[in-house]
PDB file of C-alpha atoms and ligand atoms in Angstrom:
ATOM      1  CA  MET A   2      11.423  18.199  17.029  1.00 87.00           C
ATOM      2  CA  ASP A   3      13.130  20.014  14.130  1.00 95.00           C
ATOM      3  CA  ILE A   4      11.390  21.667  11.161  1.00 97.00           C
ATOM      4  CA  VAL A   5      12.088  18.804   8.753  1.00 98.00           C
ATOM      5  CA  GLU A   6      10.533  16.305  11.175  1.00 97.00           C
ATOM      6  CA  MET A   7       7.428  18.487  11.521  1.00 98.00           C
ATOM      7  CA  LEU A   8       7.145  18.934   7.753  1.00 98.00           C
ATOM      8  CA  ASN A   9       7.472  15.174   7.258  1.00 98.00           C
ATOM      9  CA  ILE A  10       4.576  14.641   9.682  1.00 98.00           C
ATOM     10  CA  ASP A  11       2.551  17.198   7.677  1.00 98.00           C
ATOM     11  CA  LEU A  12       3.536  15.391   4.485  1.00 98.00           C
ATOM     12  CA  SER A  13       2.342  12.027   5.812  1.00 98.00           C
ATOM     13  CA  GLY A  14      -1.039  13.632   6.602  1.00 98.00           C
ATOM     14  CA  GLU A  15      -1.293  14.936   3.040  1.00 98.00           C
ATOM     15  CA  ILE A  16      -0.396  11.520   1.582  1.00 98.00           C
ATOM     16  CA  GLU A  17      -3.054   9.886   3.777  1.00 98.00           C
ATOM     17  CA  ALA A  18      -5.660  12.402   2.578  1.00 98.00           C
ATOM     18  CA  ILE A  19      -4.645  11.967  -1.091  1.00 98.00           C
ATOM     19  CA  LEU A  20      -5.020   8.171  -0.929  1.00 98.00           C
ATOM     20  CA  VAL A  21      -8.293   8.193   1.044  1.00 98.00           C
ATOM     21  CA  TYR A  22      -9.928  10.866  -1.171  1.00 97.00           C
ATOM     22  CA  MET A  23      -8.734   9.258  -4.440  1.00 96.00           C
ATOM     23  CA  ARG A  24     -10.078   5.864  -3.442  1.00 95.00           C
ATOM     24  CA  ASN A  25     -13.373   7.197  -2.078  1.00 95.00           C
ATOM     25  CA  SER A  26     -13.826   9.434  -5.116  1.00 94.00           C
ATOM     26  CA  THR A  27     -13.657   6.404  -7.419  1.00 92.00           C
ATOM     27  CA  VAL A  28     -16.133   4.462  -5.282  1.00 90.00           C
ATOM     28  CA  ALA A  29     -18.515   7.439  -4.866  1.00 84.00           C
ATOM     29  CA  LEU A  30     -18.502   8.332  -8.566  1.00 75.00           C
ATOM     30  CA  ARG A  31     -20.473   5.147  -9.303  1.00 68.00           C
ATOM     31  CA  ASN A  32     -23.578   6.626  -7.743  1.00 62.00           C
ATOM     32  CA  VAL A  33     -23.027  10.053  -6.208  1.00 63.00           C
ATOM     33  CA  CYS A  34     -21.359  12.381  -8.663  1.00 72.00           C
ATOM     34  CA  GLU A  35     -21.035  15.559  -6.623  1.00 87.00           C
ATOM     35  CA  THR A  36     -19.272  13.933  -3.687  1.00 90.00           C
ATOM     36  CA  GLY A  37     -17.010  11.952  -6.030  1.00 91.00           C
ATOM     37  CA  ASN A  38     -16.042  15.028  -8.032  1.00 91.00           C
ATOM     38  CA  GLU A  39     -15.389  17.083  -4.921  1.00 94.00           C
ATOM     39  CA  LEU A  40     -13.209  14.341  -3.403  1.00 95.00           C
ATOM     40  CA  GLU A  41     -11.219  14.130  -6.616  1.00 94.00           C
ATOM     41  CA  GLU A  42     -10.729  17.894  -6.773  1.00 96.00           C
ATOM     42  CA  ILE A  43      -9.654  18.105  -3.148  1.00 97.00           C
ATOM     43  CA  ALA A  44      -7.263  15.138  -3.601  1.00 98.00           C
ATOM     44  CA  LEU A  45      -5.541  17.256  -6.266  1.00 98.00           C
ATOM     45  CA  ASP A  46      -5.194  20.157  -3.801  1.00 98.00           C
ATOM     46  CA  GLU A  47      -3.640  17.763  -1.274  1.00 98.00           C
ATOM     47  CA  MET A  48      -1.207  16.611  -3.954  1.00 98.00           C
ATOM     48  CA  ARG A  49      -0.144  20.230  -4.469  1.00 98.00           C
ATOM     49  CA  HIS A  50       0.298  20.580  -0.688  1.00 98.00           C
ATOM     50  CA  ALA A  51       2.436  17.401  -0.645  1.00 98.00           C
ATOM     51  CA  ASP A  52       4.553  18.863  -3.444  1.00 98.00           C
ATOM     52  CA  TRP A  53       5.045  22.179  -1.572  1.00 98.00           C
ATOM     53  CA  LEU A  54       5.982  20.354   1.647  1.00 98.00           C
ATOM     54  CA  SER A  55       8.446  18.113  -0.208  1.00 98.00           C
ATOM     55  CA  GLY A  56      10.038  21.222  -1.746  1.00 98.00           C
ATOM     56  CA  LEU A  57      10.393  22.882   1.667  1.00 98.00           C
ATOM     57  CA  ILE A  58      11.922  19.701   3.127  1.00 98.00           C
ATOM     58  CA  VAL A  59      14.482  19.406   0.309  1.00 98.00           C
ATOM     59  CA  ASN A  60      15.375  23.125   0.583  1.00 97.00           C
ATOM     60  CA  LEU A  61      16.094  22.575   4.277  1.00 97.00           C
ATOM     61  CA  GLY A  62      18.459  19.710   3.408  1.00 97.00           C
ATOM     62  CA  GLY A  63      16.025  16.931   4.349  1.00 98.00           C
ATOM     63  CA  LYS A  64      14.383  14.086   2.463  1.00 98.00           C
ATOM     64  CA  PRO A  65      10.606  13.718   2.004  1.00 98.00           C
ATOM     65  CA  ALA A  66       9.768  10.577   4.005  1.00 95.00           C
ATOM     66  CA  MET A  67       6.676   9.618   1.923  1.00 93.00           C
ATOM     67  CA  VAL A  68       5.156   7.468   4.655  1.00 94.00           C
ATOM     68  CA  HIS A  69       1.576   7.409   5.927  1.00 92.00           C
ATOM     69  CA  ARG A  70      -0.511   5.855   8.657  1.00 91.00           C
ATOM     70  CA  GLU A  71      -2.592   2.745   8.033  1.00 95.00           C
ATOM     71  CA  LEU A  72      -5.424   3.871   5.775  1.00 97.00           C
ATOM     72  CA  ASP A  73      -8.974   4.207   7.083  1.00 97.00           C
ATOM     73  CA  PHE A  74     -11.403   4.961   4.257  1.00 97.00           C
ATOM     74  CA  GLY A  75     -14.418   5.435   6.540  1.00 96.00           C
ATOM     75  CA  GLY A  76     -17.743   3.708   5.846  1.00 93.00           C
ATOM     76  CA  LYS A  77     -19.516   2.843   2.596  1.00 91.00           C
ATOM     77  CA  THR A  78     -21.795   5.731   1.680  1.00 91.00           C
ATOM     78  CA  ALA A  79     -21.141   9.219   0.330  1.00 91.00           C
ATOM     79  CA  SER A  80     -22.054  10.606   3.767  1.00 93.00           C
ATOM     80  CA  ASP A  81     -19.484   8.283   5.361  1.00 95.00           C
ATOM     81  CA  PHE A  82     -16.817   9.504   2.928  1.00 95.00           C
ATOM     82  CA  LEU A  83     -17.664  13.123   3.729  1.00 96.00           C
ATOM     83  CA  LYS A  84     -17.523  12.414   7.478  1.00 97.00           C
ATOM     84  CA  ARG A  85     -14.112  10.792   7.027  1.00 98.00           C
ATOM     85  CA  GLY A  86     -12.987  13.828   5.033  1.00 98.00           C
ATOM     86  CA  ILE A  87     -14.172  16.128   7.846  1.00 98.00           C
ATOM     87  CA  GLU A  88     -12.107  14.087  10.341  1.00 98.00           C
ATOM     88  CA  LEU A  89      -8.991  14.265   8.165  1.00 98.00           C
ATOM     89  CA  GLU A  90      -9.374  18.010   7.550  1.00 98.00           C
ATOM     90  CA  ASN A  91      -9.923  18.723  11.252  1.00 98.00           C
ATOM     91  CA  GLY A  92      -6.810  16.691  12.092  1.00 98.00           C
ATOM     92  CA  GLY A  93      -4.803  18.545   9.449  1.00 98.00           C
ATOM     93  CA  ILE A  94      -6.018  21.961  10.632  1.00 98.00           C
ATOM     94  CA  GLU A  95      -4.991  21.155  14.208  1.00 98.00           C
ATOM     95  CA  MET A  96      -1.579  19.905  13.067  1.00 98.00           C
ATOM     96  CA  TYR A  97      -0.846  22.915  10.838  1.00 98.00           C
ATOM     97  CA  LYS A  98      -1.860  25.343  13.596  1.00 98.00           C
ATOM     98  CA  GLU A  99       0.520  23.611  16.029  1.00 98.00           C
ATOM     99  CA  HIS A 100       3.391  23.616  13.543  1.00 98.00           C
ATOM    100  CA  ILE A 101       2.823  27.231  12.469  1.00 98.00           C
ATOM    101  CA  SER A 102       3.186  28.361  16.074  1.00 98.00           C
ATOM    102  CA  ALA A 103       6.229  26.110  16.678  1.00 97.00           C
ATOM    103  CA  ILE A 104       8.190  27.120  13.542  1.00 97.00           C
ATOM    104  CA  ASP A 105      10.187  30.385  13.326  1.00 95.00           C
ATOM    105  CA  ASN A 106      11.265  30.174   9.669  1.00 97.00           C
ATOM    106  CA  ILE A 107       9.089  32.837   7.962  1.00 97.00           C
ATOM    107  CA  LYS A 108       9.025  31.214   4.506  1.00 96.00           C
ATOM    108  CA  VAL A 109       7.913  27.871   5.949  1.00 98.00           C
ATOM    109  CA  LYS A 110       5.373  29.552   8.235  1.00 98.00           C
ATOM    110  CA  GLU A 111       3.797  31.431   5.318  1.00 98.00           C
ATOM    111  CA  LYS A 112       3.511  28.293   3.201  1.00 98.00           C
ATOM    112  CA  LEU A 113       1.877  26.399   6.071  1.00 98.00           C
ATOM    113  CA  GLN A 114      -0.537  29.305   6.611  1.00 98.00           C
ATOM    114  CA  HIS A 115      -1.494  29.130   2.936  1.00 98.00           C
ATOM    115  CA  ILE A 116      -2.086  25.364   3.218  1.00 98.00           C
ATOM    116  CA  LEU A 117      -4.082  25.861   6.449  1.00 98.00           C
ATOM    117  CA  LYS A 118      -6.455  28.267   4.671  1.00 98.00           C
ATOM    118  CA  GLU A 119      -7.097  25.672   1.975  1.00 98.00           C
ATOM    119  CA  GLU A 120      -7.714  22.930   4.583  1.00 98.00           C
ATOM    120  CA  GLU A 121     -10.283  25.205   6.245  1.00 98.00           C
ATOM    121  CA  TRP A 122     -11.939  25.656   2.870  1.00 98.00           C
ATOM    122  CA  HIS A 123     -11.944  21.851   2.292  1.00 98.00           C
ATOM    123  CA  LEU A 124     -13.587  21.367   5.685  1.00 98.00           C
ATOM    124  CA  LYS A 125     -16.321  23.841   4.759  1.00 98.00           C
ATOM    125  CA  GLU A 126     -16.900  22.127   1.401  1.00 97.00           C
ATOM    126  CA  PHE A 127     -17.254  18.684   3.015  1.00 97.00           C
ATOM    127  CA  GLU A 128     -19.564  20.057   5.730  1.00 98.00           C
ATOM    128  CA  GLU A 129     -21.810  21.734   3.143  1.00 97.00           C
ATOM    129  CA  LEU A 130     -21.999  18.583   1.006  1.00 94.00           C
ATOM    130  CA  LEU A 131     -22.781  16.480   4.074  1.00 95.00           C
ATOM    131  CA  TYR A 132     -25.546  18.913   5.078  1.00 94.00           C
ATOM    132  CA  GLU A 133     -27.064  18.543   1.578  1.00 91.00           C
ATOM    133  CA  GLN A 134     -27.025  14.727   1.937  1.00 85.00           C
ATOM    134  CA  ASP A 135     -29.351  14.698   4.958  1.00 67.00           C
TER     135      ASP A 135
HETATM  136 FE1  FE2 B  30      -3.661  19.440   2.360  1.00 80.84          FE
HETATM  137 FE1  FE2 B  31      -7.518  19.266   2.867  1.00 80.84          FE
END
């Protein structure tokens, strides 16, 4: 698999997270403000990640594919949304770690490492909010 293909897989993960968090943020805001606000804030981070990945892809002569898997929003409650977020962040962390070790291009590697740090921070945020729910 070449770098552009890997970055397009990363990009599809970001798009999935953006759409799931945006939708769940709107639903959660009706009754649980903190979870809704956090989802919205993190969706914005994912949008920045998607923008960085698209930039890297274009610089490498590729085209951002802008596709995503079938969306799974999780259950109905704030806890369900947080659990879904934890799943998505864990999946992203695993994927970025794999791609960081597979890619030699230093610039790309550094950007992915930066994104990975933020995904680890998102995971922690969701886990803390979930802990407060119980
Ligand atoms: Fe992200
Ligand atoms: Fe994230």
